[in-house]
GROMACS .gro file of C-alpha atoms in nm:
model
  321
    1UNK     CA    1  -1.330 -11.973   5.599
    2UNK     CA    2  -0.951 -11.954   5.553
    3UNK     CA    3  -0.871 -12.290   5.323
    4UNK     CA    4  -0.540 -12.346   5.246
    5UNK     CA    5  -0.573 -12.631   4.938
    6UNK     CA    6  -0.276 -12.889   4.868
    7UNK     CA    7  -0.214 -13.136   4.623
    8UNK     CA    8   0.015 -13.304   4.394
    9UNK     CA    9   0.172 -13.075   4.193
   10UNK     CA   10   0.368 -13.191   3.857
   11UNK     CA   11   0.184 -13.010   3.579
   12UNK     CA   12   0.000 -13.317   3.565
   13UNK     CA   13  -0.386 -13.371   3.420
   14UNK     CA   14  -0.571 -13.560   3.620
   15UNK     CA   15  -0.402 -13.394   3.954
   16UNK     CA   16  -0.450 -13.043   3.809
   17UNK     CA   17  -0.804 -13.093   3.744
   18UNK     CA   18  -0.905 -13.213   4.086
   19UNK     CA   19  -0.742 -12.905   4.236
   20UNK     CA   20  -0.938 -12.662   3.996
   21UNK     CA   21  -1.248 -12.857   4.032
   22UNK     CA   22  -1.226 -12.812   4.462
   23UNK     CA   23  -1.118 -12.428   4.396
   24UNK     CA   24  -1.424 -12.385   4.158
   25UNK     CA   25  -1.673 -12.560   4.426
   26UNK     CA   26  -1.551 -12.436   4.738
   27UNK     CA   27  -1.547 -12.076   4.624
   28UNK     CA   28  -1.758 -11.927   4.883
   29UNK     CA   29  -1.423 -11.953   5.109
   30UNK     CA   30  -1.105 -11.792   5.044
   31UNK     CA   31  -0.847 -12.051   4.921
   32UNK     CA   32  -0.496 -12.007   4.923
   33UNK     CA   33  -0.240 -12.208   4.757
   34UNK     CA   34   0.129 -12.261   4.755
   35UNK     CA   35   0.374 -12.101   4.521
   36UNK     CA   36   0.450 -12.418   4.366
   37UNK     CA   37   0.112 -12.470   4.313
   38UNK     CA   38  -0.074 -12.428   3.945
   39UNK     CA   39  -0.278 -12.093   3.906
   40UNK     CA   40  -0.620 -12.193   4.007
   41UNK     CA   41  -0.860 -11.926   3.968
   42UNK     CA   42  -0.992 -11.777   4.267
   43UNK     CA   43  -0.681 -11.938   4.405
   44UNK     CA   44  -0.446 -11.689   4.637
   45UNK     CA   45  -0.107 -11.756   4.587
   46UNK     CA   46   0.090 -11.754   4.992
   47UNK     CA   47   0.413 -11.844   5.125
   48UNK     CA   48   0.189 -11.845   5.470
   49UNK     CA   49   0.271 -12.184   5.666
   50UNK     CA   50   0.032 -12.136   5.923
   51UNK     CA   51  -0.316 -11.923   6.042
   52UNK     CA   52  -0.595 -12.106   5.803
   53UNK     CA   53  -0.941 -12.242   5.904
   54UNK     CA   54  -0.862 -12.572   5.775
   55UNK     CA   55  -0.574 -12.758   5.583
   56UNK     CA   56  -0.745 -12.969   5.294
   57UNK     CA   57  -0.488 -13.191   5.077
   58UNK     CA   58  -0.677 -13.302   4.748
   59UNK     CA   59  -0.500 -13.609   4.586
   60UNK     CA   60  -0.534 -13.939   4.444
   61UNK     CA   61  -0.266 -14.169   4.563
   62UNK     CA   62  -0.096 -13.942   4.764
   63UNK     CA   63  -0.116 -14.196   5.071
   64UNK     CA   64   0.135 -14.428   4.857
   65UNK     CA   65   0.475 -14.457   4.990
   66UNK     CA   66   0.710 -14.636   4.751
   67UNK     CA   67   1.081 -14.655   4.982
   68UNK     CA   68   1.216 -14.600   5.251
   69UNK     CA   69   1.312 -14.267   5.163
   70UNK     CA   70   0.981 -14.214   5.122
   71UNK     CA   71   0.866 -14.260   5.512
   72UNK     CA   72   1.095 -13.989   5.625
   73UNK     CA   73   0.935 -13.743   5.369
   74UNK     CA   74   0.623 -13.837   5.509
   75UNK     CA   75   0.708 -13.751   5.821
   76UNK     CA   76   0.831 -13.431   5.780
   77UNK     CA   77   0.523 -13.344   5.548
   78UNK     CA   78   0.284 -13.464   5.857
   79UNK     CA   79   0.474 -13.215   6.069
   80UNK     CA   80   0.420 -12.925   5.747
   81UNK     CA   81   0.067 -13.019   5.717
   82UNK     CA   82  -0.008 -12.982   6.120
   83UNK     CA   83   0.139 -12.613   6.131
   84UNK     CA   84  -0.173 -12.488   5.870
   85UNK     CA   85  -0.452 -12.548   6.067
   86UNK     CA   86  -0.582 -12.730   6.392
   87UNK     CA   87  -0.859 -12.902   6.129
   88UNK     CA   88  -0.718 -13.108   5.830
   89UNK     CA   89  -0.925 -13.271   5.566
   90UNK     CA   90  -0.766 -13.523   5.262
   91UNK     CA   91  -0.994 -13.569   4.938
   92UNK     CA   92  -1.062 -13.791   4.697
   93UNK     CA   93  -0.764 -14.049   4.798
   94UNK     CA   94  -0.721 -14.402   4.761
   95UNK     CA   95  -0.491 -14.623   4.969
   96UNK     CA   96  -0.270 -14.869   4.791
   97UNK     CA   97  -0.033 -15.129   4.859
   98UNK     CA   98   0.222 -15.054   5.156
   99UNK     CA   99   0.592 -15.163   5.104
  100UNK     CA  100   0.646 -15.292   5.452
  101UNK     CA  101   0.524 -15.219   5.779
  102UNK     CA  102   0.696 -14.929   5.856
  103UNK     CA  103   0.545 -14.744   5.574
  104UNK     CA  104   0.142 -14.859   5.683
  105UNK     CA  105   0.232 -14.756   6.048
  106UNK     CA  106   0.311 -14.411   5.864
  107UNK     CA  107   0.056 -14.420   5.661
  108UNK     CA  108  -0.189 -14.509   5.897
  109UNK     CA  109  -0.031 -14.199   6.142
  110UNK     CA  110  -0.083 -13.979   5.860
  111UNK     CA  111  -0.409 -14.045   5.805
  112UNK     CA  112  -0.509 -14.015   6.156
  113UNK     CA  113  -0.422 -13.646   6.167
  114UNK     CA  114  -0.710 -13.601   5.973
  115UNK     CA  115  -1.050 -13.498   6.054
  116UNK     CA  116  -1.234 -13.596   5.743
  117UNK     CA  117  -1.167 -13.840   5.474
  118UNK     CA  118  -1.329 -13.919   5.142
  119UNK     CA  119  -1.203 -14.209   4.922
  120UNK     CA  120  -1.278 -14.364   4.564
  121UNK     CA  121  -1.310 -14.679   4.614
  122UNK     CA  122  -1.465 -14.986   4.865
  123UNK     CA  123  -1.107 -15.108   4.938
  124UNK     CA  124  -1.009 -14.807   5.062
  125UNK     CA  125  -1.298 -14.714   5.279
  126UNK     CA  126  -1.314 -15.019   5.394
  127UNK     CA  127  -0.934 -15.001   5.563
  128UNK     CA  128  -0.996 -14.687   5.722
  129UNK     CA  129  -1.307 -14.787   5.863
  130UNK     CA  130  -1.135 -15.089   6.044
  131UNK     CA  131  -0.784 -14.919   6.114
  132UNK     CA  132  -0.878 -14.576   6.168
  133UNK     CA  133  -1.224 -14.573   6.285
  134UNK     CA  134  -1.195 -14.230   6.459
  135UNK     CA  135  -1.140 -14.048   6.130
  136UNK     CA  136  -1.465 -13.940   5.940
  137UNK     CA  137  -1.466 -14.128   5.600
  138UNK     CA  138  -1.728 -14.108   5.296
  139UNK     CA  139  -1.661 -14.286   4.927
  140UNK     CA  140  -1.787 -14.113   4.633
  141UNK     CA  141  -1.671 -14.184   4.288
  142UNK     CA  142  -1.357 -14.014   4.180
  143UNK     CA  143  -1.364 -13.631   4.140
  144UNK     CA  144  -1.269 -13.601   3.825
  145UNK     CA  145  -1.605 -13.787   3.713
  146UNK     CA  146  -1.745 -13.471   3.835
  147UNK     CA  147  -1.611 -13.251   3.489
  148UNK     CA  148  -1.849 -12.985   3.443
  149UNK     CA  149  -2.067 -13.011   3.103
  150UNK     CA  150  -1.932 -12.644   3.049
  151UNK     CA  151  -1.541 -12.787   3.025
  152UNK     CA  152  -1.644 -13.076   2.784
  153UNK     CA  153  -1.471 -12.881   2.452
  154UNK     CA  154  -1.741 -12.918   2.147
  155UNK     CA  155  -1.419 -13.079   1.898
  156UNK     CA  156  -1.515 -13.326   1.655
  157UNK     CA  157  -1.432 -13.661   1.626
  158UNK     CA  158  -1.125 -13.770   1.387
  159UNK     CA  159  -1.165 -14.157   1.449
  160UNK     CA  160  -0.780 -14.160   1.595
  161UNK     CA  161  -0.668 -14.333   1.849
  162UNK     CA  162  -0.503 -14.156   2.152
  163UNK     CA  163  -0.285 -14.402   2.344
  164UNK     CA  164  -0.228 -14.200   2.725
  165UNK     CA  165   0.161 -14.319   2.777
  166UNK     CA  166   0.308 -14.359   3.072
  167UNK     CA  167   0.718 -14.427   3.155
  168UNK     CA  168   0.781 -14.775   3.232
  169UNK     CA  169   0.540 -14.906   2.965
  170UNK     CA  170   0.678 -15.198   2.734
  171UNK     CA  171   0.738 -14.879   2.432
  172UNK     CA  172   0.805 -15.128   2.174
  173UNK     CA  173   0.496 -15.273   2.235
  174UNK     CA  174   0.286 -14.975   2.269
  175UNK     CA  175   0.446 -14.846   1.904
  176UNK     CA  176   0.338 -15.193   1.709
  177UNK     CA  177  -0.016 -15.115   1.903
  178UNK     CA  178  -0.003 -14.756   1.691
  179UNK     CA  179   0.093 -14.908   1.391
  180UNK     CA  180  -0.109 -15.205   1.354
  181UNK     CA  181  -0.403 -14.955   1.439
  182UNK     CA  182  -0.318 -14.693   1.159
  183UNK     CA  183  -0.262 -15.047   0.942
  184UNK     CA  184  -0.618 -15.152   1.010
  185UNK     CA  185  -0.821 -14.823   0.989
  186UNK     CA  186  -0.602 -14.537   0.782
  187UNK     CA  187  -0.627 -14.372   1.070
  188UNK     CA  188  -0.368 -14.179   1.316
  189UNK     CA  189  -0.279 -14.162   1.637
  190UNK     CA  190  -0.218 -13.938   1.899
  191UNK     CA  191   0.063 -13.983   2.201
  192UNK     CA  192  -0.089 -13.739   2.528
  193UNK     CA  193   0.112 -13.698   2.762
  194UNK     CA  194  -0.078 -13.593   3.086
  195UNK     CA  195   0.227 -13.539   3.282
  196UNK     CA  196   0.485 -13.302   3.167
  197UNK     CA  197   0.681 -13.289   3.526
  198UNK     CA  198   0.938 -13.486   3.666
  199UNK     CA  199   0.758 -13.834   3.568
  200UNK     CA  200   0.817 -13.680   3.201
  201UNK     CA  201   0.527 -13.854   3.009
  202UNK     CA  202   0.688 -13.702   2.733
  203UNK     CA  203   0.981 -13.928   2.692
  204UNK     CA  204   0.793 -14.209   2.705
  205UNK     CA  205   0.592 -14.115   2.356
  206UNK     CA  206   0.922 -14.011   2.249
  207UNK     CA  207   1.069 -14.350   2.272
  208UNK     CA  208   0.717 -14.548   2.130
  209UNK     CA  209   0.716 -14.207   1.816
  210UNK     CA  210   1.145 -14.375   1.783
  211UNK     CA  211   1.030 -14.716   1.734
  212UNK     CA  212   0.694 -14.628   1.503
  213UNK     CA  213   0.687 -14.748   1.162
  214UNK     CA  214   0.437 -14.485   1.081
  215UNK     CA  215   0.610 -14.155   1.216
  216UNK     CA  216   0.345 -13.971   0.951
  217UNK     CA  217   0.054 -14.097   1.107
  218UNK     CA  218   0.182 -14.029   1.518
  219UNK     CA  219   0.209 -13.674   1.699
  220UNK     CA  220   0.277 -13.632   2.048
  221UNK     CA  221   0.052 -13.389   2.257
  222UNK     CA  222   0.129 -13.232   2.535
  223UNK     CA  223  -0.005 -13.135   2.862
  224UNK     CA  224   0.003 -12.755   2.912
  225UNK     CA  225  -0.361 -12.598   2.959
  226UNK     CA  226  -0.652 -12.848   3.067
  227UNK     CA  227  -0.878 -12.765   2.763
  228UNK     CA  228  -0.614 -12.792   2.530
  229UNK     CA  229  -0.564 -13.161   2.601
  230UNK     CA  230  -0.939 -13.220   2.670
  231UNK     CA  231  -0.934 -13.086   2.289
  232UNK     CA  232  -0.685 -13.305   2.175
  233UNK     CA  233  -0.918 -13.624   2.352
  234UNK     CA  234  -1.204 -13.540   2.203
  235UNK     CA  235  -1.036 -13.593   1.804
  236UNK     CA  236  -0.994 -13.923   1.927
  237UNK     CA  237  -1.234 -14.227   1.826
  238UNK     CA  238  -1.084 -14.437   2.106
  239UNK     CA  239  -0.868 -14.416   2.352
  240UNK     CA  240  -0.587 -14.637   2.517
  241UNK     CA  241  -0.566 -14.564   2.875
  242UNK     CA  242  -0.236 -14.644   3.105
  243UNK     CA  243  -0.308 -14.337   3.278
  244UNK     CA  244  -0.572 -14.359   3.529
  245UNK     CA  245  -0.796 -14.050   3.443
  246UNK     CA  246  -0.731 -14.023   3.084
  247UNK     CA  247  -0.981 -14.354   3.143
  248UNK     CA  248  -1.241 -14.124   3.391
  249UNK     CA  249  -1.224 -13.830   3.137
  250UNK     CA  250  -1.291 -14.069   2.856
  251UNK     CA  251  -1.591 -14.193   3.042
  252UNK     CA  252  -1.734 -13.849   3.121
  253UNK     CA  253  -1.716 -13.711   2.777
  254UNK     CA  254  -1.870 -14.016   2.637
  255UNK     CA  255  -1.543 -14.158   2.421
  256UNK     CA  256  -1.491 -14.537   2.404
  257UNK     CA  257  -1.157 -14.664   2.569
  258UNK     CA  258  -1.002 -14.968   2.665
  259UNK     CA  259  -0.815 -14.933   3.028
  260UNK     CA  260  -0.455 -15.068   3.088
  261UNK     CA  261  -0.456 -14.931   3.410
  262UNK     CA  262  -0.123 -15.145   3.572
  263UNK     CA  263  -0.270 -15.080   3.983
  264UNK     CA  264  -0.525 -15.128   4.184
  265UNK     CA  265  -0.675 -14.748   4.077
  266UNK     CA  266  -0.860 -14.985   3.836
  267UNK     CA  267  -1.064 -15.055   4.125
  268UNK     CA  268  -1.177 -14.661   4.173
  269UNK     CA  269  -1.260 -14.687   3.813
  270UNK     CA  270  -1.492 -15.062   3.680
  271UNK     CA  271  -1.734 -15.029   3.949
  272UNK     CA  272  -1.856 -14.684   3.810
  273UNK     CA  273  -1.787 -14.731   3.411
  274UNK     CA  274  -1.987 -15.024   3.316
  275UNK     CA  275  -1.938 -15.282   2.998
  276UNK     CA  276  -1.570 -15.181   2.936
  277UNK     CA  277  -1.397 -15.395   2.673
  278UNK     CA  278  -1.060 -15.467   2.859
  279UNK     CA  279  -0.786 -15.681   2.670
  280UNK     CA  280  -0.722 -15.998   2.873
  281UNK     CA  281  -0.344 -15.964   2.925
  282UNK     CA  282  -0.132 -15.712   2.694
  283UNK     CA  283  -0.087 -15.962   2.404
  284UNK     CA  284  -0.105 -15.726   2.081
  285UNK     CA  285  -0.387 -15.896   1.913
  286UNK     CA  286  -0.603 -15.892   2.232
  287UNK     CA  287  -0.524 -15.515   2.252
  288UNK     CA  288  -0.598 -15.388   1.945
  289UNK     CA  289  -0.908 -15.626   1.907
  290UNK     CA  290  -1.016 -15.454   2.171
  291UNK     CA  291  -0.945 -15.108   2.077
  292UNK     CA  292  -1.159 -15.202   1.706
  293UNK     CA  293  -1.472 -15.303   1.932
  294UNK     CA  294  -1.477 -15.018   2.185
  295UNK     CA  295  -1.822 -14.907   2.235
  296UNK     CA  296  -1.901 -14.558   2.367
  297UNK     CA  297  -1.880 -14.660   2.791
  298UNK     CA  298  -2.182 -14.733   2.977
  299UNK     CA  299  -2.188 -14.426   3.215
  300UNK     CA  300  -2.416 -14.360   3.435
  301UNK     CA  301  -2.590 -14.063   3.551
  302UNK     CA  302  -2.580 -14.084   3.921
  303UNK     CA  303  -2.164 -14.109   3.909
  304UNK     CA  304  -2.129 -13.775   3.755
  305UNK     CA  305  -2.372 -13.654   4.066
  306UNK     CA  306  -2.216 -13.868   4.311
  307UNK     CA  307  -1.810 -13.732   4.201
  308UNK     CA  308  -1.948 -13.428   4.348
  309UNK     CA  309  -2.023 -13.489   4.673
  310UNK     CA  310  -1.690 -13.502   4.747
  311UNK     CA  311  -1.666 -13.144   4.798
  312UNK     CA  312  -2.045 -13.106   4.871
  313UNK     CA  313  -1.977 -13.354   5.195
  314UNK     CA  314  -1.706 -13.136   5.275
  315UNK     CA  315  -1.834 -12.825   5.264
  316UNK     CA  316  -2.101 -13.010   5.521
  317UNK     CA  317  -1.844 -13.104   5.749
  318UNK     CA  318  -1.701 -12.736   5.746
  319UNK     CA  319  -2.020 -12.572   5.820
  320UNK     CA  320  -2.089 -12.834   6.150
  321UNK     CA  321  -1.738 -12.691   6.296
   0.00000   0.00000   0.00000
């Protein structure tokens, strides 16, 4: 079949790797891509808007609408999404908090146009099932789980502590976390930035490097190839996650981390990782207590299986049309 994959596209991680991870499994089909799009191999690059087998968006929160603004661009992607194919499949989503009701009647409109669904989390499946109960829907852990033995880089461990940053963070607060932690254990830290796009990681760990005590001890890494910054994870001895995956690759390649995931993603994330020491609140001492007792995460088995049925159940549903 004729696939025509979408995503998010903002040379970010965790979005990057869910689009080469569908691309790798769904290779019996040809896939084509946007121009905007990353190279994904066995990925054909079109400026086509129309003539595919099926439309299949792969994102995370891509169902989250944040203003008004946002509803109209909704709209007119609905009406870009229709034009690709008569059957239209969304992967691997979760559906957060609306801003009014205007943006869930979108939302909910959106989601309708689809054919099948799969979701990360209960919350999620559960809202479809009530609100949209014509739409196929399956919930599998998230994709990204799903990491490939073969991409897990064999880098040793340098005991530092990677703190994923995100903009918006309290940066004062994240830099007395890095120094208090090279205080402690001799030991540096690392600043990965998983987005390099427009939401600019990189001047967050910019600002938190600024107000660092130990500017010797701190280096900012950036995203730019997917085993490069899998690489740069693996040095670390813990990690400090604000950025949703950087806490689902740190559980699939078996490195302790403490999660300050600030949304309700956290819920596509504790029920599959379990035993997680998680600060109560961000008071310093709470964090970096937890960050000393980090324990490798409890992960089992049957999520790394499950994570892949994402694209197993769909290739199911394309081979009953």
């Amino acid at each position: 079949m004729k696939i025509f994959l979408d995503g998010y596209s903002d040379h970010n991680l965790g979005d990057d790797l869910m689009l080469f991870l569908a691309a790798e499994r769904l290779s019996e089909h040809e896939i084509y891509i946007g121009g905007n799009m990353p190279n994904i191999e066995n990925a054909y690059k079109t400026n086509a808007k129309s003539g595919f087998d099926c439309y299949l968006k792969i994102t995370g929160s891509g169902f989250k609408i944040y203003n008004n603004l946002g509803i109209l661009y909704r709209m007119r992607d609905m009406a870009r999404e229709r034009r690709y194919a008569k059957t239209r499949a969304a992967l691997g989503c979760n559906i957060s908090g609306f801003i009014n009701s205007a943006a869930e009647k979108t939302i909910r409109a959106n989601l309708r146009q689809y054919d099948f669904i799969t979701v990360r989390d209960s919350v999620s499946f559960d809202y479809i099932k009530k609100n949209i109960p014509s739409v196929k829907c399956e919930q599998y852990p998230d994709i990204v789980f799903s990491l490939p033995d073969k991409m897990i880089p064999d880098v040793p461990c340098e005991k530092l502590l990677g703190i994923s940053v995100m903009r918006g963070a309290d940066y004062g607060h994240l830099a007395r976390v890095a120094d208090r932690y090279i205080e402690k254990t001799g030991n540096g830290v690392l600043l990965l930035c998983f987005d390099t796009g427009k939401e600019n990681d990189v001047s967050a760990a910019e600002e938190i490097y600024r107000l660092s005590q130990r500017q010797n001890m701190i280096e900012i890494i950036k995203y730019e190839t997917v085993s490069g910054m899998l690489s740069e994870m693996k040095r670390c001895g813990v990690i400090l996650g604000m950025r949703f995956h950087s806490c689902v690759l740190s559980a699939r390649m078996n490195i302790p981390f403490v999660p300050i995931v600030r949304s309700d993603k956290a819920d596509a994330l504790l029920p599959y990782v379990r035993d997680i020491h998680a600060p109560e609140g961000f008071d310093l001492e709470n964090v970096l207590e937890s960050i000393l007792n980090a324990g490798s995460p409890d992960f089992p088995a049957e999520v790394f299986i499950d994570a892949k049925k994402h694209l197993e159940s769909f290739n199911k549903f394309l081979s009953q049309l």
